[in-house]
């Protein structure tokens, strides 16, 4: 069903015949039933589908949080489909930047320390000062300069999600994987966040967005519809929706 | 190599930050260890203090000191320790005469009574002794003089007061030459002993009255046998000789065949010190047992709170795993937290324990010896407990599935 892309320069995600079966007592549930998906470098893909469609399972596998029952998943030229827990942790750290619906920042921890966190687990050669600088740069990129010392409880929802995006960016991952990133935000803030994703994409970041809201998905350049564990439709958005245009008041500038 | 060190450093930083973020809970978690370690420090300090003061007391008995006490006696075939003395004045005199290794000899009989001087009274222990008593105990007279051989022979009603007794009965001085009444018998005070000082666990060495043993036996206790004989050997080298000579002499005088049960026993100062060392060892083992139990309870407390902490922070663990923490990172983080908590608890416990020990010394006036070894051992044990009891919760945390952990509310 999936339309392979031959026009992209380099595939970041290559998924072939992916199957995930959950054993629930006597019953086997085929959450994913032969998914093929290729995402090229620099793409902005939204994965859509109703609950129970298998999109969360797909996200978990793309995010290397879970392993497929069968099939292959090549991420940034590495076959990660049979990797061990620890190997996947290393891949998650180096290649994937997660953005979650509920932000998932560490409470009672400053924005800067939250952004630094992935570097603490990385093969990061630099000094503490370099690490702090990298975190500061990432916060700057999402327009949060001056908020480094704030704790999540002192930040608005939109600001918290920006911290989370900065955390996703700090390791310069191959893909940013955003799971319903606007699910907990009002529509104006949602547009701000989508604006940041679009800016990041414009500067070359590969972004995979999981959502069930068509309005949000329209901000991507390509929408993949998942249903019953299969890819049902793979459409390219011709008319880009620019998030910034939907906001009357100017938002904080986003540095590239 | 450098990288892994840097990373280990980072993980410890992560652990420290977690503790700093949860100060109150961290303190409560460490409380068990704080109390455990403090208990160890305090009890060891008291134990060592008691041991030291008892050994000081034994040393203050005088050098080369030997005590001859009543032993087991056989009555109708049953051997028992009755406390009934078979020792006599003549035994003491014979020892003085016939045991060349013996320096000084004094019978020693004791009773307790209320002493009255004017309108004041004082309850104390009355020691009936011979004239060589000050030489045996190396105890000098402060005022007046000791009683004489003639006083002993005639059973004169004369007394020498310990410093505490003199201070209590004659607050304004002038004890020597005054009359005190012991069980309604008037005694003339001829001297006051110098202060020995060093009250031991509530017993004051200076709280006593010394009188001729003849007078005490006749007028106060009504006993015909003397309670014990105290002796000092002529020199430190002759202590064993003196004991051998006295044993042979007393067996002969009491008609006890060689190998038979003697009706007396002897303790040298050295033997008493050894017995004391044994008791101290026993007490130390007991305290060690208490320490182990209290620290184990503290460790279980840490394990309990760490388990709660792991459950409470499931989501945090999920976040950390999602952004690249490996199992061992999470394991090390929680293990390091547990160890840091227990070591901090140990540190607080040492401070707290030393403080309480000092307080006991000042307020209750118990002797206290704070030993550096106890502090080091308590500290090392606290750290070990952190590793031991922190391991299970840390392992549990490291085995969490990131997907489930992220979904945990």
XYZ file of C-alpha atoms in Angstrom:
665
model
C 0.000 0.000 0.000
C 2.777 2.395 0.876
C 4.202 4.381 -1.923
C 7.964 4.089 -1.809
C 9.860 7.310 -2.172
C 12.626 7.305 -4.717
C 13.046 11.014 -4.971
C 14.580 11.537 -1.467
C 18.324 11.789 -1.222
C 18.838 9.564 1.804
C 16.477 7.354 3.779
C 16.549 7.953 7.560
C 13.824 5.438 8.353
C 13.399 2.273 6.318
C 10.719 -0.072 7.578
C 10.026 -3.330 5.720
C 7.145 -5.699 6.405
C 6.969 -4.747 10.075
C 4.776 -7.013 12.228
C 4.098 -6.643 15.920
C 2.017 -9.250 17.701
C 0.959 -8.862 21.322
C 0.057 -12.028 23.171
C -2.893 -11.230 25.359
C -3.655 -14.487 27.106
C -4.998 -16.881 24.486
C -5.476 -14.230 21.856
C -2.800 -12.882 19.567
C -3.320 -9.248 18.631
C -1.623 -8.129 15.436
C -0.999 -4.488 16.293
C 1.106 -4.028 13.187
C 0.459 -6.216 10.215
C 3.090 -5.707 7.533
C 4.021 -2.035 7.550
C 6.399 -0.607 4.945
C 7.524 2.963 5.435
C 10.447 5.009 4.242
C 11.190 8.464 5.613
C 13.915 10.477 3.931
C 16.229 12.995 5.465
C 14.578 16.375 5.847
C 11.009 15.087 5.689
C 8.200 16.165 8.010
C 5.852 13.200 8.324
C 2.665 13.033 10.326
C 1.458 9.582 11.266
C -2.309 9.632 11.792
C -4.802 7.091 12.875
C -7.572 6.470 15.372
C -6.820 4.807 18.676
C -6.235 1.096 18.250
C -4.942 1.625 14.745
C -1.426 0.621 15.724
C 0.065 4.085 15.465
C 1.318 4.022 19.065
C 2.916 0.635 18.443
C 4.507 2.023 15.308
C 5.746 5.038 17.238
C 7.234 2.823 19.974
C 9.102 0.804 17.365
C 10.268 3.879 15.412
C 11.381 5.320 18.758
C 13.337 2.123 19.548
C 11.344 1.707 22.741
C 10.026 -1.619 21.474
C 11.107 -4.343 19.054
C 9.057 -5.701 16.147
C 7.958 -9.338 16.133
C 9.215 -9.596 12.576
C 10.314 -7.358 9.759
C 13.203 -4.926 9.607
C 13.693 -1.365 10.750
C 16.782 0.465 9.554
C 17.331 3.813 11.293
C 20.051 6.067 9.913
C 21.688 3.123 8.119
C 21.629 0.903 11.225
C 19.386 -2.132 11.545
C 17.858 -1.602 14.968
C 15.103 -4.227 14.741
C 17.011 -6.931 16.641
C 18.967 -4.773 19.035
C 19.180 -5.443 22.796
C 17.749 -3.130 25.438
C 21.049 -1.380 26.034
C 21.868 -1.051 22.347
C 18.465 0.534 21.770
C 19.067 2.917 24.684
C 22.271 4.069 22.981
C 20.402 4.496 19.670
C 17.610 6.452 21.390
C 20.175 8.696 22.983
C 22.151 9.388 19.814
C 19.581 9.219 17.002
C 16.154 10.059 18.385
C 14.813 13.171 20.027
C 11.547 12.528 21.843
C 8.793 15.082 22.365
C 5.828 13.816 24.383
C 2.234 14.925 24.830
C 2.701 15.509 28.557
C 6.135 17.156 28.091
C 7.771 14.642 30.457
C 10.215 17.054 31.992
C 11.821 16.253 35.326
C 10.028 18.218 38.019
C 12.047 20.381 40.421
C 14.784 20.492 37.808
C 15.742 23.623 35.924
C 15.077 23.972 32.205
C 18.809 23.931 31.561
C 19.324 20.728 33.547
C 16.397 19.086 31.779
C 17.941 19.887 28.419
C 21.362 18.715 29.599
C 19.984 15.334 30.637
C 20.485 13.392 27.361
C 24.126 14.512 27.268
C 24.692 12.926 30.691
C 23.982 9.545 29.117
C 25.824 10.252 25.866
C 29.357 9.699 24.648
C 29.795 13.375 25.176
C 33.454 14.269 25.266
C 33.118 17.871 26.289
C 33.439 19.384 29.723
C 30.581 20.362 31.984
C 30.865 23.850 30.549
C 30.522 22.516 26.971
C 27.503 20.516 28.064
C 25.857 23.538 29.618
C 26.643 25.575 26.523
C 25.081 22.927 24.254
C 21.955 22.961 26.440
C 21.865 26.752 26.429
C 22.167 26.787 22.613
C 19.277 24.324 22.321
C 17.091 26.468 24.599
C 18.035 29.494 22.541
C 16.924 27.659 19.411
C 13.383 27.251 20.761
C 13.237 30.863 21.972
C 13.711 30.265 25.685
C 16.816 32.292 26.408
C 16.607 33.749 29.904
C 14.479 30.837 31.174
C 17.389 28.488 31.868
C 16.953 28.521 35.647
C 13.161 28.135 35.649
C 11.643 24.893 36.869
C 8.833 23.293 34.822
C 6.269 24.472 37.380
C 7.349 28.045 36.677
C 6.783 27.676 32.932
C 3.622 27.685 30.829
C 2.597 24.566 28.916
C 3.954 25.953 25.691
C 7.235 26.861 27.349
C 7.500 23.412 28.894
C 7.002 21.831 25.493
C 9.724 24.092 24.091
C 12.072 22.867 26.816
C 11.176 19.330 25.774
C 11.924 20.183 22.140
C 15.263 21.695 23.185
C 16.003 18.474 25.059
C 15.163 16.504 21.910
C 17.517 18.661 19.849
C 20.519 18.812 22.150
C 22.063 15.540 20.932
C 21.525 16.493 17.240
C 19.448 13.365 16.583
C 18.689 11.868 13.152
C 14.948 12.236 13.776
C 12.707 14.173 16.128
C 9.835 11.936 17.174
C 6.882 13.911 18.510
C 3.994 12.002 20.077
C 0.875 14.214 20.180
C 3.027 17.230 21.066
C 0.066 19.603 21.086
C -2.380 17.292 22.882
C -2.129 19.201 26.162
C -1.969 22.701 24.683
C -4.549 25.285 23.633
C -4.903 26.033 19.935
C -2.758 29.158 19.917
C 0.099 27.491 21.783
C -0.331 24.447 19.532
C 0.320 26.670 16.554
C 3.423 28.077 18.237
C 4.779 24.582 18.773
C 3.934 23.528 15.213
C 5.721 26.687 14.072
C 8.846 25.559 15.893
C 8.636 22.138 14.246
C 8.221 23.748 10.831
C 11.220 25.994 11.438
C 13.285 23.028 12.545
C 12.195 21.126 9.456
C 13.051 24.098 7.257
C 16.554 23.981 8.729
C 16.837 20.338 7.717
C 15.589 18.297 10.684
C 13.698 15.119 9.961
C 10.489 15.135 11.992
C 8.011 12.347 12.629
C 4.807 13.551 14.235
C 2.182 11.240 15.693
C -1.247 12.802 16.028
C -4.910 12.120 15.649
C -5.831 15.744 14.899
C -6.111 16.460 11.172
C -5.538 20.179 11.778
C -2.218 19.495 13.396
C -1.224 16.893 10.824
C -1.786 19.451 8.051
C 1.353 21.268 9.215
C 3.500 18.355 8.050
C 4.572 17.798 4.468
C 3.343 14.238 4.317
C 0.599 12.370 6.130
C 0.660 8.611 6.653
C -2.686 7.128 7.720
C -2.537 3.963 9.797
C -5.547 1.720 10.284
C -5.817 -1.831 11.575
C -2.070 -2.196 11.738
C -1.538 -1.305 8.111
C -0.671 1.864 6.245
C -3.866 2.839 4.539
C -2.911 6.031 2.807
C 0.305 7.993 2.271
C -0.347 11.527 1.050
C 1.845 14.440 0.321
C 0.561 17.889 1.350
C 0.799 20.195 -1.626
C -0.382 23.321 0.090
C 1.730 23.836 3.191
C -0.054 25.240 6.165
C 2.268 27.737 7.801
C 1.708 27.766 11.534
C 3.017 31.284 11.963
C 0.333 32.671 9.696
C -2.345 31.333 12.021
C -1.128 33.424 14.894
C -2.132 37.035 15.023
C 0.317 38.200 17.628
C 4.010 37.689 16.928
C 5.632 34.953 18.955
C 9.145 34.813 20.234
C 11.582 34.582 17.354
C 13.006 31.156 16.770
C 16.667 31.084 15.992
C 17.788 28.707 13.346
C 38.516 4.746 29.710
C 38.345 8.476 30.294
C 34.916 8.468 28.749
C 33.564 5.835 31.097
C 34.975 7.753 34.081
C 33.348 10.933 32.849
C 30.095 9.070 32.396
C 30.292 7.519 35.858
C 30.863 11.019 37.195
C 27.779 12.203 35.334
C 25.675 9.424 36.829
C 26.809 10.316 40.335
C 25.888 13.929 39.591
C 22.434 12.702 38.541
C 22.095 10.823 41.831
C 23.233 13.776 43.916
C 20.797 16.083 42.163
C 17.937 13.704 42.918
C 18.840 13.800 46.614
C 19.159 17.575 46.592
C 15.744 17.842 44.914
C 14.047 15.724 47.596
C 15.674 17.032 50.759
C 12.921 16.193 53.218
C 12.382 12.684 51.944
C 16.120 12.090 51.800
C 16.448 13.134 55.423
C 13.590 10.880 56.533
C 15.021 7.997 54.540
C 18.387 8.375 56.197
C 16.846 8.686 59.657
C 17.026 4.955 60.339
C 20.738 4.952 59.619
C 21.205 8.177 61.593
C 19.643 6.585 64.659
C 21.427 3.278 64.132
C 24.844 4.855 63.809
C 24.172 7.266 66.686
C 23.190 4.263 68.857
C 26.423 2.536 67.969
C 28.530 5.593 68.741
C 26.762 6.308 72.037
C 26.712 2.730 73.301
C 30.325 2.109 72.347
C 31.296 5.403 73.982
C 29.492 4.447 77.196
C 30.863 0.899 77.067
C 34.418 2.102 76.570
C 33.941 4.722 79.279
C 32.699 2.125 81.766
C 35.533 -0.217 80.844
C 38.040 2.546 81.366
C 36.619 3.689 84.690
C 36.386 0.130 86.014
C 39.988 -0.490 85.055
C 40.956 2.806 86.684
C 39.113 1.709 89.797
C 40.920 -1.630 89.815
C 44.227 0.160 89.358
C 43.327 2.508 92.209
C 43.136 -0.483 94.538
C 46.889 -0.106 94.814
C 49.688 -1.922 93.089
C 50.392 -5.572 93.917
C 46.943 -5.776 95.509
C 45.638 -9.240 96.402
C 42.260 -9.983 97.917
C 41.614 -13.139 99.971
C 37.885 -13.850 100.121
C 35.648 -16.599 101.499
C 35.290 -19.451 99.041
C 33.057 -22.462 98.587
C 32.271 -24.479 101.623
C 31.048 -28.016 101.928
C 27.986 -28.545 104.040
C 26.527 -32.064 104.287
C 28.260 -32.965 101.037
C 26.831 -30.050 99.080
C 29.387 -27.633 97.706
C 28.226 -24.092 97.595
C 29.296 -20.535 97.868
C 27.708 -19.374 101.091
C 29.538 -16.122 101.587
C 30.166 -17.264 105.127
C 33.707 -16.409 105.963
C 36.041 -18.819 107.666
C 38.847 -16.274 107.686
C 40.101 -15.086 111.048
C 42.329 -12.399 112.504
C 44.833 -15.134 113.223
C 44.917 -15.992 109.523
C 45.821 -12.381 108.768
C 48.496 -12.375 111.440
C 49.892 -15.684 110.177
C 50.111 -14.325 106.649
C 51.997 -11.293 107.908
C 54.344 -13.513 109.890
C 54.904 -16.474 107.597
C 54.495 -15.342 103.996
C 57.742 -13.554 103.064
C 56.472 -12.368 99.669
C 53.676 -10.441 101.342
C 54.336 -6.779 102.147
C 51.271 -5.511 103.987
C 48.228 -7.321 105.377
C 44.923 -6.013 106.651
C 41.693 -7.727 107.600
C 38.765 -6.061 105.891
C 35.227 -6.291 107.135
C 32.465 -4.029 106.016
C 29.026 -2.950 107.079
C 26.691 -0.128 106.205
C 25.192 2.312 108.680
C 23.796 5.738 109.215
C 26.267 8.121 110.776
C 25.160 11.078 112.865
C 27.180 14.154 113.749
C 25.276 16.831 115.602
C 22.110 17.438 113.600
C 23.481 16.031 110.354
C 23.385 12.435 109.256
C 24.825 10.443 106.381
C 24.420 6.844 105.266
C 27.649 5.257 104.214
C 29.758 2.135 104.206
C 31.897 1.366 107.255
C 35.147 -0.468 106.567
C 36.863 -2.221 109.428
C 40.556 -2.566 108.610
C 44.033 -2.905 110.124
C 46.722 -0.268 110.421
C 48.461 -1.318 107.175
C 45.366 -0.468 105.129
C 46.682 2.918 103.901
C 49.852 1.233 102.619
C 47.911 -1.444 100.749
C 45.518 1.016 99.122
C 48.195 3.741 98.758
C 45.700 6.098 100.333
C 47.023 8.978 102.439
C 45.571 10.926 105.338
C 44.648 14.504 104.606
C 43.997 15.768 108.141
C 44.763 14.216 111.505
C 46.246 10.724 111.489
C 45.340 7.089 110.936
C 44.507 4.981 113.989
C 47.262 3.012 115.665
C 48.078 -0.629 116.322
C 47.053 0.027 119.927
C 43.622 1.305 118.787
C 43.129 -1.934 116.844
C 44.218 -4.135 119.713
C 41.996 -2.376 122.208
C 39.043 -1.981 119.849
C 39.083 1.782 120.278
C 36.083 3.741 119.067
C 38.014 5.840 116.569
C 37.228 6.518 112.914
C 38.815 8.005 109.821
C 36.345 9.689 107.464
C 36.354 9.623 103.696
C 36.374 13.074 102.129
C 32.726 12.886 101.043
C 31.563 11.838 104.503
C 33.628 14.576 106.169
C 32.206 17.200 103.777
C 28.645 16.108 104.443
C 28.827 15.759 108.205
C 31.130 18.706 108.807
C 30.373 21.216 106.058
C 32.315 23.944 107.837
C 35.319 21.718 108.625
C 36.657 20.683 112.007
C 35.959 16.985 111.613
C 39.107 15.831 113.358
C 38.520 15.620 117.091
C 34.723 15.585 116.762
C 32.443 12.749 117.718
C 30.256 10.856 115.241
C 27.651 8.318 116.227
C 27.490 5.096 114.221
C 24.553 2.868 115.250
C 24.454 4.893 118.439
C 28.082 4.122 119.223
C 30.134 7.293 119.578
C 33.340 7.304 117.542
C 36.074 9.881 117.803
C 37.210 11.177 114.433
C 41.005 10.960 114.298
C 41.582 11.695 110.635
C 40.183 12.476 107.200
C 41.341 10.624 104.086
C 42.637 12.492 101.060
C 40.258 12.758 98.145
C 40.534 9.868 95.649
C 38.050 11.464 93.334
C 36.693 9.848 90.174
C 33.194 8.772 90.951
C 32.452 5.599 88.979
C 28.982 5.058 87.633
C 27.381 6.674 90.662
C 29.630 5.100 93.273
C 31.841 7.552 95.086
C 35.164 6.150 96.286
C 35.378 8.786 98.989
C 32.021 7.852 100.514
C 33.278 5.607 103.348
C 34.372 5.512 106.969
C 37.425 3.575 108.107
C 37.604 2.148 111.642
C 39.633 -0.591 113.376
C 38.249 -3.993 112.277
C 38.148 -5.119 115.906
C 35.803 -2.254 116.793
C 33.610 -2.744 113.717
C 33.209 -6.480 114.370
C 32.553 -6.103 118.070
C 30.430 -2.939 118.133
C 28.759 -2.697 114.745
C 28.456 -5.938 112.757
C 28.704 -8.468 115.535
C 30.617 -10.867 113.283
C 33.332 -13.126 114.617
C 34.949 -13.943 111.275
C 36.556 -11.262 109.159
C 34.983 -10.672 105.754
C 38.195 -10.778 103.799
C 41.892 -10.166 104.028
C 43.543 -7.646 101.771
C 47.216 -7.960 101.071
C 49.853 -6.283 98.996
C 52.797 -8.263 97.715
C 56.254 -6.990 98.611
C 56.870 -6.197 94.930
C 55.150 -6.622 91.561
C 57.334 -9.673 90.781
C 56.286 -11.355 94.011
C 52.524 -11.260 93.506
C 52.388 -14.893 92.353
C 54.778 -16.013 95.106
C 52.672 -14.223 97.695
C 49.531 -15.955 96.438
C 51.244 -19.372 96.461
C 52.569 -18.827 99.967
C 49.198 -17.652 101.279
C 47.428 -20.571 99.611
C 49.769 -23.095 101.249
C 49.540 -21.321 104.594
C 45.765 -21.017 104.661
C 45.276 -24.615 103.504
C 47.528 -25.741 106.341
C 45.732 -23.527 108.874
C 42.249 -24.566 107.675
C 43.330 -28.204 107.408
C 42.507 -28.575 103.745
C 44.402 -31.364 101.954
C 46.215 -30.436 98.732
C 43.721 -30.689 95.844
C 40.724 -30.269 98.148
C 38.255 -27.425 97.769
C 39.624 -24.409 99.571
C 37.222 -22.388 101.736
C 38.824 -19.210 100.483
C 39.791 -17.717 97.165
C 42.242 -15.132 96.014
C 42.167 -12.465 93.350
C 45.135 -10.401 92.385
C 44.666 -7.000 90.851
C 45.794 -8.481 87.539
C 43.180 -11.234 87.703
C 40.482 -8.686 88.438
C 41.634 -6.657 85.466
C 41.421 -9.772 83.305
C 37.959 -10.611 84.549
C 37.004 -7.028 83.813
C 38.437 -7.269 80.310
C 36.349 -10.388 79.786
C 33.197 -8.628 80.943
C 33.986 -5.661 78.753
C 34.443 -8.022 75.813
C 31.041 -9.533 76.551
C 29.457 -6.101 76.767
C 31.146 -5.071 73.539
C 29.721 -8.117 71.757
C 26.292 -7.322 73.123
C 26.551 -3.742 71.883
C 27.749 -5.024 68.527
C 24.635 -7.167 68.344
C 22.415 -4.188 69.100
C 24.320 -2.162 66.532
C 23.855 -4.806 63.850
C 20.130 -5.026 64.525
C 19.605 -1.265 64.536
C 21.654 -0.782 61.380
C 19.826 -3.637 59.656
C 16.541 -1.945 60.559
C 17.958 1.287 59.159
C 18.962 -0.551 55.997
C 15.508 -2.044 55.593
C 14.176 1.497 56.010
C 16.377 2.624 53.150
C 15.266 -0.302 51.008
C 11.633 0.447 51.776
C 11.913 4.130 50.894
C 14.003 3.381 47.823
C 11.305 0.969 46.637
C 8.693 3.662 47.202
C 10.966 6.115 45.459
C 11.354 3.817 42.456
C 7.587 3.419 42.170
C 6.998 7.120 42.682
C 9.591 8.009 40.106
C 8.610 5.382 37.540
C 7.815 8.147 35.119
C 11.160 9.842 35.695
C 12.861 6.501 35.050
C 10.824 6.186 31.842
C 11.894 9.657 30.729
C 15.525 8.923 31.492
C 15.339 5.625 29.599
C 13.601 7.228 26.628
C 16.347 9.782 26.262
C 19.041 7.157 26.425
C 19.702 5.990 29.980
C 20.796 2.348 29.902
C 19.812 -0.168 32.584
C 23.094 0.226 34.401
C 22.789 4.022 34.378
C 19.492 3.749 36.227
C 20.907 1.020 38.480
C 23.929 3.136 39.349
C 21.813 6.224 39.891
C 19.567 4.538 42.443
C 22.414 2.594 44.013
C 24.427 5.770 44.323
C 21.430 7.518 45.832
C 21.004 4.753 48.397
C 24.697 4.777 49.269
C 24.805 8.557 49.487
C 21.743 8.525 51.722
C 23.225 5.911 54.009
C 26.619 7.635 54.115
C 24.992 10.996 54.823
C 22.897 9.209 57.433
C 26.086 7.726 58.842
C 27.694 11.160 58.965
C 24.698 12.696 60.699
C 24.558 9.677 62.991
C 28.194 10.168 63.991
C 27.608 13.853 64.733
C 24.377 13.089 66.581
C 25.934 10.184 68.485
C 28.987 12.185 69.549
C 26.683 15.016 70.613
C 24.480 12.708 72.693
C 27.549 11.034 74.229
C 28.949 14.441 75.207
C 25.572 15.377 76.649
C 25.470 12.173 78.712
C 28.963 12.933 79.960
C 27.965 16.440 80.973
C 24.476 15.871 82.353
C 24.466 12.328 83.811
C 28.227 12.448 84.463
C 28.841 8.995 83.059
C 32.340 8.351 81.845
C 32.517 8.532 78.034
C 35.265 7.472 75.662
C 34.640 8.270 71.996
C 36.682 5.892 69.903
C 37.719 6.804 66.355
C 37.492 3.131 65.367
C 33.800 3.015 66.271
C 33.220 6.080 64.100
C 35.076 4.607 61.133
C 33.405 1.208 61.485
C 29.930 2.739 61.810
C 30.614 4.786 58.715
C 31.857 1.878 56.601
C 28.964 -0.284 57.776
C 26.502 2.473 56.828
C 27.930 2.637 53.312
C 27.844 -1.143 52.983
C 24.228 -1.160 54.102
C 23.450 1.403 51.402
C 24.900 -0.884 48.734
C 23.301 -4.017 50.144
C 19.796 -2.672 50.680
C 19.904 -0.267 47.750
C 20.700 -2.961 45.238
C 17.292 -4.587 44.996
C 15.304 -1.365 44.424
C 17.967 -0.108 42.009
C 17.834 -3.350 40.049
C 14.072 -3.180 39.972
C 14.276 0.355 38.579
C 16.789 -0.674 35.940
C 14.532 -3.508 34.733
C 11.526 -1.280 34.088
C 10.139 -1.212 30.573
C 10.444 2.340 29.227
C 7.059 2.202 27.486
C 5.209 1.160 30.647
C 7.257 3.568 32.737
C 6.401 6.508 30.462
C 2.735 5.653 30.611
C 2.778 5.390 34.440
C 0.645 8.007 36.158
